[in-house]
Coordinates of C-alpha atoms in Angstrom, one line a residue:
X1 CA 7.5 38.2 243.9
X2 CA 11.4 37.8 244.2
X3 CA 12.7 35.2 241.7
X4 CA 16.0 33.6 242.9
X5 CA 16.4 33.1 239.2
X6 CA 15.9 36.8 238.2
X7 CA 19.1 37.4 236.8
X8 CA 20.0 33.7 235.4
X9 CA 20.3 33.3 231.7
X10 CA 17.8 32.3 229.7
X11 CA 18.3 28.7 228.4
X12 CA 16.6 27.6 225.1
X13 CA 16.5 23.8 225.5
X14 CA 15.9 20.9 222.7
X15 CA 15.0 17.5 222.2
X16 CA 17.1 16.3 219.2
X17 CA 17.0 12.1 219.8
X18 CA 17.8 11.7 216.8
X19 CA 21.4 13.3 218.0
X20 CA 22.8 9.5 217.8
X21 CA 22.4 8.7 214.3
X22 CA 23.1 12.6 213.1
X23 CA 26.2 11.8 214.5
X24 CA 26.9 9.1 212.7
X25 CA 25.8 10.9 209.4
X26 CA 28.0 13.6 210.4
X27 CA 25.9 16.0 207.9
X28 CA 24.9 19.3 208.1
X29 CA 21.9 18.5 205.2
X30 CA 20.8 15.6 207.4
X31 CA 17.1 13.7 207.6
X32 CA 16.2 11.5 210.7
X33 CA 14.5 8.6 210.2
X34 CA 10.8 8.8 210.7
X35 CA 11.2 7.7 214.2
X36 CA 13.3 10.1 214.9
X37 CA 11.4 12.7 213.6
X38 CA 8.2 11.7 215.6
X39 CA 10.0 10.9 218.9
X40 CA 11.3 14.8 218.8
X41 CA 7.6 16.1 218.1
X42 CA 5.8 13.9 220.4
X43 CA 8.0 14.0 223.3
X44 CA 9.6 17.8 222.9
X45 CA 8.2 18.8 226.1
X46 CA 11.0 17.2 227.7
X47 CA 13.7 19.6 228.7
X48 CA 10.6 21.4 231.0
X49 CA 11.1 18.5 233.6
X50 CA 14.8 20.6 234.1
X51 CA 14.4 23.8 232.5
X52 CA 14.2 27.1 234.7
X53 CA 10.7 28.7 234.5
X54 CA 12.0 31.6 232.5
X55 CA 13.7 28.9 230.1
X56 CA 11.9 28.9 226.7
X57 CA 11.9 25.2 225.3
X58 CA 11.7 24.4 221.0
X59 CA 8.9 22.3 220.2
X60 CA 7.2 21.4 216.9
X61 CA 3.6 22.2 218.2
X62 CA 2.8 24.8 221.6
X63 CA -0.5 23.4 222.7
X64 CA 0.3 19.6 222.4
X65 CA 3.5 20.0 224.4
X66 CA 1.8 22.0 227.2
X67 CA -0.9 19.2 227.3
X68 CA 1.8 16.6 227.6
X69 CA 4.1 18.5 230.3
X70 CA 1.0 19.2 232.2
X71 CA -0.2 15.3 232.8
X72 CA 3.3 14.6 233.9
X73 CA 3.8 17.4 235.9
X74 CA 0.6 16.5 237.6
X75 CA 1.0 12.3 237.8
X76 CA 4.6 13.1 239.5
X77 CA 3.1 15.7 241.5
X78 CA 5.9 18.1 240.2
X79 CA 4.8 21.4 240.7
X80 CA 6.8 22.4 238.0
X81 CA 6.0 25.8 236.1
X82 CA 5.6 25.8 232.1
X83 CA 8.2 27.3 230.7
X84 CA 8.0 29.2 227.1
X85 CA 6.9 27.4 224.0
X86 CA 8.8 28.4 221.1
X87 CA 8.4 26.9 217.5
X88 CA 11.1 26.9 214.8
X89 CA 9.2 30.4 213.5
X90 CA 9.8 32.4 216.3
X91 CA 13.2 31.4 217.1
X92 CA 14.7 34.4 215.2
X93 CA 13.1 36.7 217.1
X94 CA 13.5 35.6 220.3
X95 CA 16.6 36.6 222.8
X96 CA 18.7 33.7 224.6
X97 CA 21.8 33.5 226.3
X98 CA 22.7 29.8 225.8
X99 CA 21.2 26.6 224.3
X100 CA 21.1 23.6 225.8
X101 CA 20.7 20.4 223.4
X102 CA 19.9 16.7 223.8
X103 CA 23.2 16.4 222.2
X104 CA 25.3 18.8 219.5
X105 CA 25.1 18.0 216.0
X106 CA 26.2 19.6 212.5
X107 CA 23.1 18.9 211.5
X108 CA 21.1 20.7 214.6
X109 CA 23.4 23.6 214.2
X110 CA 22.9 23.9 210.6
X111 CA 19.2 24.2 211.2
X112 CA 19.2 26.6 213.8
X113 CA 21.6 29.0 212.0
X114 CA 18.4 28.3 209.1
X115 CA 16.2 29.5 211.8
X116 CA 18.1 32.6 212.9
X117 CA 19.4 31.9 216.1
X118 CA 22.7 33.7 216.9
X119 CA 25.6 32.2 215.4
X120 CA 27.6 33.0 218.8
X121 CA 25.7 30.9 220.5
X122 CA 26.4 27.9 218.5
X123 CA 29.3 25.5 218.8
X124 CA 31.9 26.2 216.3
X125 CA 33.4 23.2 213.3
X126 CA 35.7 22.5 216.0
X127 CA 34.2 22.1 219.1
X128 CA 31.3 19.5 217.1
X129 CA 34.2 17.4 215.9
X130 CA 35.5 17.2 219.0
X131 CA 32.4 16.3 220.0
X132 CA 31.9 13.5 217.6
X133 CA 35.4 12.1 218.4
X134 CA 35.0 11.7 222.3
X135 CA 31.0 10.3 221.0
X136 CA 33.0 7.6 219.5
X137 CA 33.1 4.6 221.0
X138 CA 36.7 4.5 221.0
X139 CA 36.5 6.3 224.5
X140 CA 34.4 3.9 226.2
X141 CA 37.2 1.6 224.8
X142 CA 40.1 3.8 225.9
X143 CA 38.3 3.9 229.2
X144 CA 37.6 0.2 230.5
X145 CA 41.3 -0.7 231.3
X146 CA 41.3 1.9 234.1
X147 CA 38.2 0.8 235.4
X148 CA 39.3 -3.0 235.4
X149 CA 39.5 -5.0 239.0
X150 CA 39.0 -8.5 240.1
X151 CA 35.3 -8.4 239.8
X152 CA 35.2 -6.2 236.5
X153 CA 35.0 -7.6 232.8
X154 CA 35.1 -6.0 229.6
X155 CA 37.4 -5.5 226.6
X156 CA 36.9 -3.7 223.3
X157 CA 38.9 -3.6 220.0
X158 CA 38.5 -1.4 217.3
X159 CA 39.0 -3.6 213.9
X160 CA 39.1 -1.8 210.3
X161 CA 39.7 -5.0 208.3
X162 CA 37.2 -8.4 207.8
X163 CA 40.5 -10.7 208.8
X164 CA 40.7 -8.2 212.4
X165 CA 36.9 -9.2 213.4
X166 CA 37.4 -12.8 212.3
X167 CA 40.7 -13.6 214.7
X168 CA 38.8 -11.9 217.4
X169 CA 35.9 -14.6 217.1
X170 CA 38.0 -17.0 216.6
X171 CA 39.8 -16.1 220.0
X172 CA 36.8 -15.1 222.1
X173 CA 33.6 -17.9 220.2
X174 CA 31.0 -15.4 220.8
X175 CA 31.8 -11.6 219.8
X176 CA 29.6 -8.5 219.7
X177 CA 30.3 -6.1 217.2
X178 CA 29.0 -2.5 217.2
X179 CA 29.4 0.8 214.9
X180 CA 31.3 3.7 216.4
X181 CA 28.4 6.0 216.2
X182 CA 24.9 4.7 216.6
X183 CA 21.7 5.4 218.5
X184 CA 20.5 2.9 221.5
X185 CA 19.4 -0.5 220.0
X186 CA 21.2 0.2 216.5
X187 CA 24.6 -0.3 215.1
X188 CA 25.3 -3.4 217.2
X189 CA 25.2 -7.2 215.8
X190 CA 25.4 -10.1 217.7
X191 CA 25.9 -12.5 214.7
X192 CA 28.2 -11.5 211.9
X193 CA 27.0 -10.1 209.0
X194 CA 29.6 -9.5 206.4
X195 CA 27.7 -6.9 204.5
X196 CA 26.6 -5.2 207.8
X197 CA 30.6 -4.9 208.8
X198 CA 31.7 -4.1 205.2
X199 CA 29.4 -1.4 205.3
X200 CA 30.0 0.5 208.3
X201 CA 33.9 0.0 208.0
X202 CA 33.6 2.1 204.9
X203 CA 31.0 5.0 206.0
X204 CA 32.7 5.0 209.9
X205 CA 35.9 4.0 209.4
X206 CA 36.2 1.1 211.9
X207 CA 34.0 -1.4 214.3
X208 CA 34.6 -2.1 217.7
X209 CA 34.5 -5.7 219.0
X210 CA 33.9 -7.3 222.1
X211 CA 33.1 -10.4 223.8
X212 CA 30.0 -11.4 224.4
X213 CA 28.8 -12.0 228.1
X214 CA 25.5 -13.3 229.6
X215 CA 23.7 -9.9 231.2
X216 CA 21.7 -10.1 234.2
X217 CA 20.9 -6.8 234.9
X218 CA 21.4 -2.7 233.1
X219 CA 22.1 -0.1 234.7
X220 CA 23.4 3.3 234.2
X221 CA 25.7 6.3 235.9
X222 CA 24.4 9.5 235.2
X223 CA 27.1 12.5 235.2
X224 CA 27.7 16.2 234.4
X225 CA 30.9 17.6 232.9
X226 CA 32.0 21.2 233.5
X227 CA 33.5 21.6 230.5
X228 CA 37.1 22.1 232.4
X229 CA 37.6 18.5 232.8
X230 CA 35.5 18.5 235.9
X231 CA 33.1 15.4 236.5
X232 CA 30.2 15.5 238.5
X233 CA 28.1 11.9 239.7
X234 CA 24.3 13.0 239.7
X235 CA 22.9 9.3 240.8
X236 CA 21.8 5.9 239.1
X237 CA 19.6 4.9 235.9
X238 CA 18.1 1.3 236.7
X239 CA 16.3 0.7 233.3
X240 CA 14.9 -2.1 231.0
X241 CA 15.8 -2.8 227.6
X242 CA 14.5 -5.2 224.6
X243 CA 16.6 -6.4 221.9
X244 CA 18.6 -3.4 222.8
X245 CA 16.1 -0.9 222.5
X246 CA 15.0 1.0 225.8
X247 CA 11.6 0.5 227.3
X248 CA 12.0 2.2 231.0
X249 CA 13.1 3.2 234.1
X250 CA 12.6 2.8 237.4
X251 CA 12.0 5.8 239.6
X252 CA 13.4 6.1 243.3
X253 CA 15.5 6.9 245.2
X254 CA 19.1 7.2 245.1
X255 CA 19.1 4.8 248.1
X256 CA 16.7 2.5 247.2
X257 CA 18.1 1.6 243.8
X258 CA 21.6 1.1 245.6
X259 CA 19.7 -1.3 247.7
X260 CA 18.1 -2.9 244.8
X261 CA 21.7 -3.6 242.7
X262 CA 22.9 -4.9 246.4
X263 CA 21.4 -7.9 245.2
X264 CA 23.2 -8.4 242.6
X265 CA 26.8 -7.1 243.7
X266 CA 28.6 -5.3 246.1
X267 CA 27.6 -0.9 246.1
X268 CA 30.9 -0.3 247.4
X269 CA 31.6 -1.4 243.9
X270 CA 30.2 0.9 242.3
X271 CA 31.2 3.6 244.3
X272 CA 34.9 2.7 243.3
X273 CA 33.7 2.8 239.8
X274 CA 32.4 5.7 240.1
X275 CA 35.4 7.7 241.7
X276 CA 37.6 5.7 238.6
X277 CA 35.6 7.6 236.0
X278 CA 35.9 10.6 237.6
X279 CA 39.4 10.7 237.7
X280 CA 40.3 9.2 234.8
X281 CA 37.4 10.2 231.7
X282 CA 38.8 12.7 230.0
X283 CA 36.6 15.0 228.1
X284 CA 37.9 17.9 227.2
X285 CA 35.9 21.4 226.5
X286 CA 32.3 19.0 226.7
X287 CA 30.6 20.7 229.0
X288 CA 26.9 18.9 229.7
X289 CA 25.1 15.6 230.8
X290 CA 26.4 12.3 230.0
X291 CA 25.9 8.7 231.6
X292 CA 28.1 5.3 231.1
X293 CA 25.8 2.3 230.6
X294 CA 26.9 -1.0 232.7
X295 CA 26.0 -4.0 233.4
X296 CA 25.5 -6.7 235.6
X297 CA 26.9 -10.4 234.3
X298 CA 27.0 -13.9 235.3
X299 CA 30.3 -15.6 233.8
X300 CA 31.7 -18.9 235.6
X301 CA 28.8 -18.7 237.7
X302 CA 29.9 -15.8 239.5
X303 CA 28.0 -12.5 239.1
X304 CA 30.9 -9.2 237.8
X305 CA 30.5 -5.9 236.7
X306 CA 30.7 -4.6 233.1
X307 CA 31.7 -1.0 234.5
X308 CA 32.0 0.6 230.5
X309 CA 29.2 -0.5 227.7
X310 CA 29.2 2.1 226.1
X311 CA 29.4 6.3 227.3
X312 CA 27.0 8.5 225.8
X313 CA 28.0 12.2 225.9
X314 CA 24.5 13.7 225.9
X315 CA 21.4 13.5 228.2
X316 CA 19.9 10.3 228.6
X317 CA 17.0 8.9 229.5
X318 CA 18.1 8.0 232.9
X319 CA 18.8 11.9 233.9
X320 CA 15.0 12.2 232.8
X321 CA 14.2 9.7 235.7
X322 CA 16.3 10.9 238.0
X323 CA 14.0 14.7 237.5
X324 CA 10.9 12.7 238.1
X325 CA 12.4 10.4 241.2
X326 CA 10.4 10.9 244.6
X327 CA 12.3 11.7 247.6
X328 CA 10.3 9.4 249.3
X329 CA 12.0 6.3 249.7
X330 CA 8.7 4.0 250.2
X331 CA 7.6 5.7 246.4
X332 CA 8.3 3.2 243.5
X333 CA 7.2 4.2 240.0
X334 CA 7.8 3.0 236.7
X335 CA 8.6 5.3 233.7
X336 CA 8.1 4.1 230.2
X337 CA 8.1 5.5 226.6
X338 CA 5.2 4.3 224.5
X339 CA 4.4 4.2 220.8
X340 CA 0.5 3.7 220.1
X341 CA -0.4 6.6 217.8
X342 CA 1.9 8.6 219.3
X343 CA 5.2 8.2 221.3
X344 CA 3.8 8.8 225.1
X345 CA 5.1 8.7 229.0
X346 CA 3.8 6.4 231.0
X347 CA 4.2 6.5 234.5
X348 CA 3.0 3.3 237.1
X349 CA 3.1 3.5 241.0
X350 CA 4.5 0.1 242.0
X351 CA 4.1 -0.7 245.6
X352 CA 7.5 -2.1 245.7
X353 CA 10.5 -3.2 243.8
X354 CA 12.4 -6.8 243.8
X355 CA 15.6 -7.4 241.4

């Protein structure tokens, strides 16, 4: 059978989550957390939600990933084909013409260099520093003053002294402060803690602070980058966090979820967001998924837009959703990540949605 794909190149994809806090590490000899490491062999499976059949996809164990991909391919009704298991043993003797990451890492190259994988396929000392520098969150920083309106808030400082942090409390009452590399959840206090900021001002260099304001709602804008400074929108992430830590998303459609943050605030505003990230995130030679976290927030009783919480330049759970969103506008489902014994995805038919 004639494969429009016959003559694409084959992708080896990964699920690194622990890409975040590698980052920060900035180490090629470098250990995720046990979390980490049992996130990535739970859920490894992943990338086969957007992988090409003929893609090959890394995983720590073959026969519990197909399991896995096969109950979500069947609950979502996907009719997606498995792709290729590969483990860490056969990677050097496998063929690929690109990788595709959760995120580049020192560390993640380091390992796959270890493993035999072609060393021209690999982002070079320069290119994963430039990385790291627009993963900073100096560029969500840089970023939010072209995004500012009338209904936008949000301002953040970057602070490599004590006596910085403390005038910024002083002038705002309630600050947040957060590292400049950290994974989701992590690296961000909401009550100072000297030892806290004296530590990660001497293994990152800075903090960045902010004032605090009163969410009502998070959402996401999911995007691709060309690598040539191009910017592509590829829809919305409506999803629930914890104390910071991500729980789930919803899954619908595109126009659904515009109709569900309707009742919070204006779409046209987000459209004009959108178009000011476009033309004015600059990114350099990246070339892969991304998405700027937002929020919704009440302040003097009127409901703005927080258009810039933070940008993380990698995949993100909210371009997972948007592979396993219905076309079907009446469909509402619920995607979470579960630990028990095991990290899992759990997926819920809702019959509807409210805000």
């Amino acid at each position: 059978m004639f494969s429009i794909f016959a003559n694409r190149m084959k992708t080896l994809h990964i699920f690194n989550p622990e890409h975040d806090i590698a980052l920060a590490a900035n180490l090629k000899n470098f250990t995720a957390p046990h979390a980490g490491r049992q996130l990535r062999s739970d859920m490894g499976y992943l990338p086969a939600l957007w992988a090409h059949e003929d893609d090959a996809i890394l995983v720590g164990d073959k026969e519990y990933a197909s399991r896995a991909f096969n109950q979500v391919n069947s609950r979502c009704h996907l009719h997606l084909t498995a792709p290729q298991w590969v483990d860490r043993n056969m990677l050097a003797h496998e063929s690929f013409d690109r990788i595709e990451p959760w995120g580049w890492d020192k560390a993640l190259c380091h390992q796959l260099r270890h493993d035999g994988v072609e060393v021209n396929l690999l982002p070079d000392d320069i290119h994963l520093d430039e990385i790291r520098l627009l993963s900073h969150r100096r560029t969500s920083a840089a970023l939010l003053p072209f995004l500012q309106t009338e209904w936008t808030v949000g301002e953040a400082f970057e602070c490599r002294t004590l006596q910085e942090v403390d005038e910024l409390q002083h002038q705002y009452g309630q600050i947040v402060v957060k590292a400049p590399w950290s994974s989701s959840g992590r690296g961000v206090q909401f009550a100072l803690q000297e030892g806290w900021l004296l530590n990660t001002i001497h293994r990152q260099g800075s903090v960045l602070v902010e004032p605090f304001f009163h969410k009502v709602k998070d959402f996401a804008m999911e995007f691709e980058a060309d690598g040539c400074g191009g910017i592509r929108y590829v829809g919305l992430s409506l999803f629930h966090t914890k104390n910071g830590f991500y729980i789930g998303n919803l899954l619908a459609t595109e126009d659904s979820k515009r109709q569900i943050m309707s009742q919070y605030i204006p779409v046209a505003w987000l459209d004009i967001i959108c178009g000011k990230i476009v033309n004015h995130l600059k990114l350099g030679s990246y070339q892969g998924p991304f998405g700027v976290d937002m929020m919704v927030v009440k302040k003097d009783e009127r409901l703005l837009l927080h258009p810039c919480v933070e940008i993380n330049l990698r995949r993100t759970m909210g371009h997972v959703a948007l592979q396993l969103s219905s076309h079907n506008e009446d469909v509402f489902r619920v995607m979470r990540i579960e630990l028990k014994e095991h990290y899992k995805m759990r997926i819920r038919k809702i019959s509807s949605f409210h805000a």
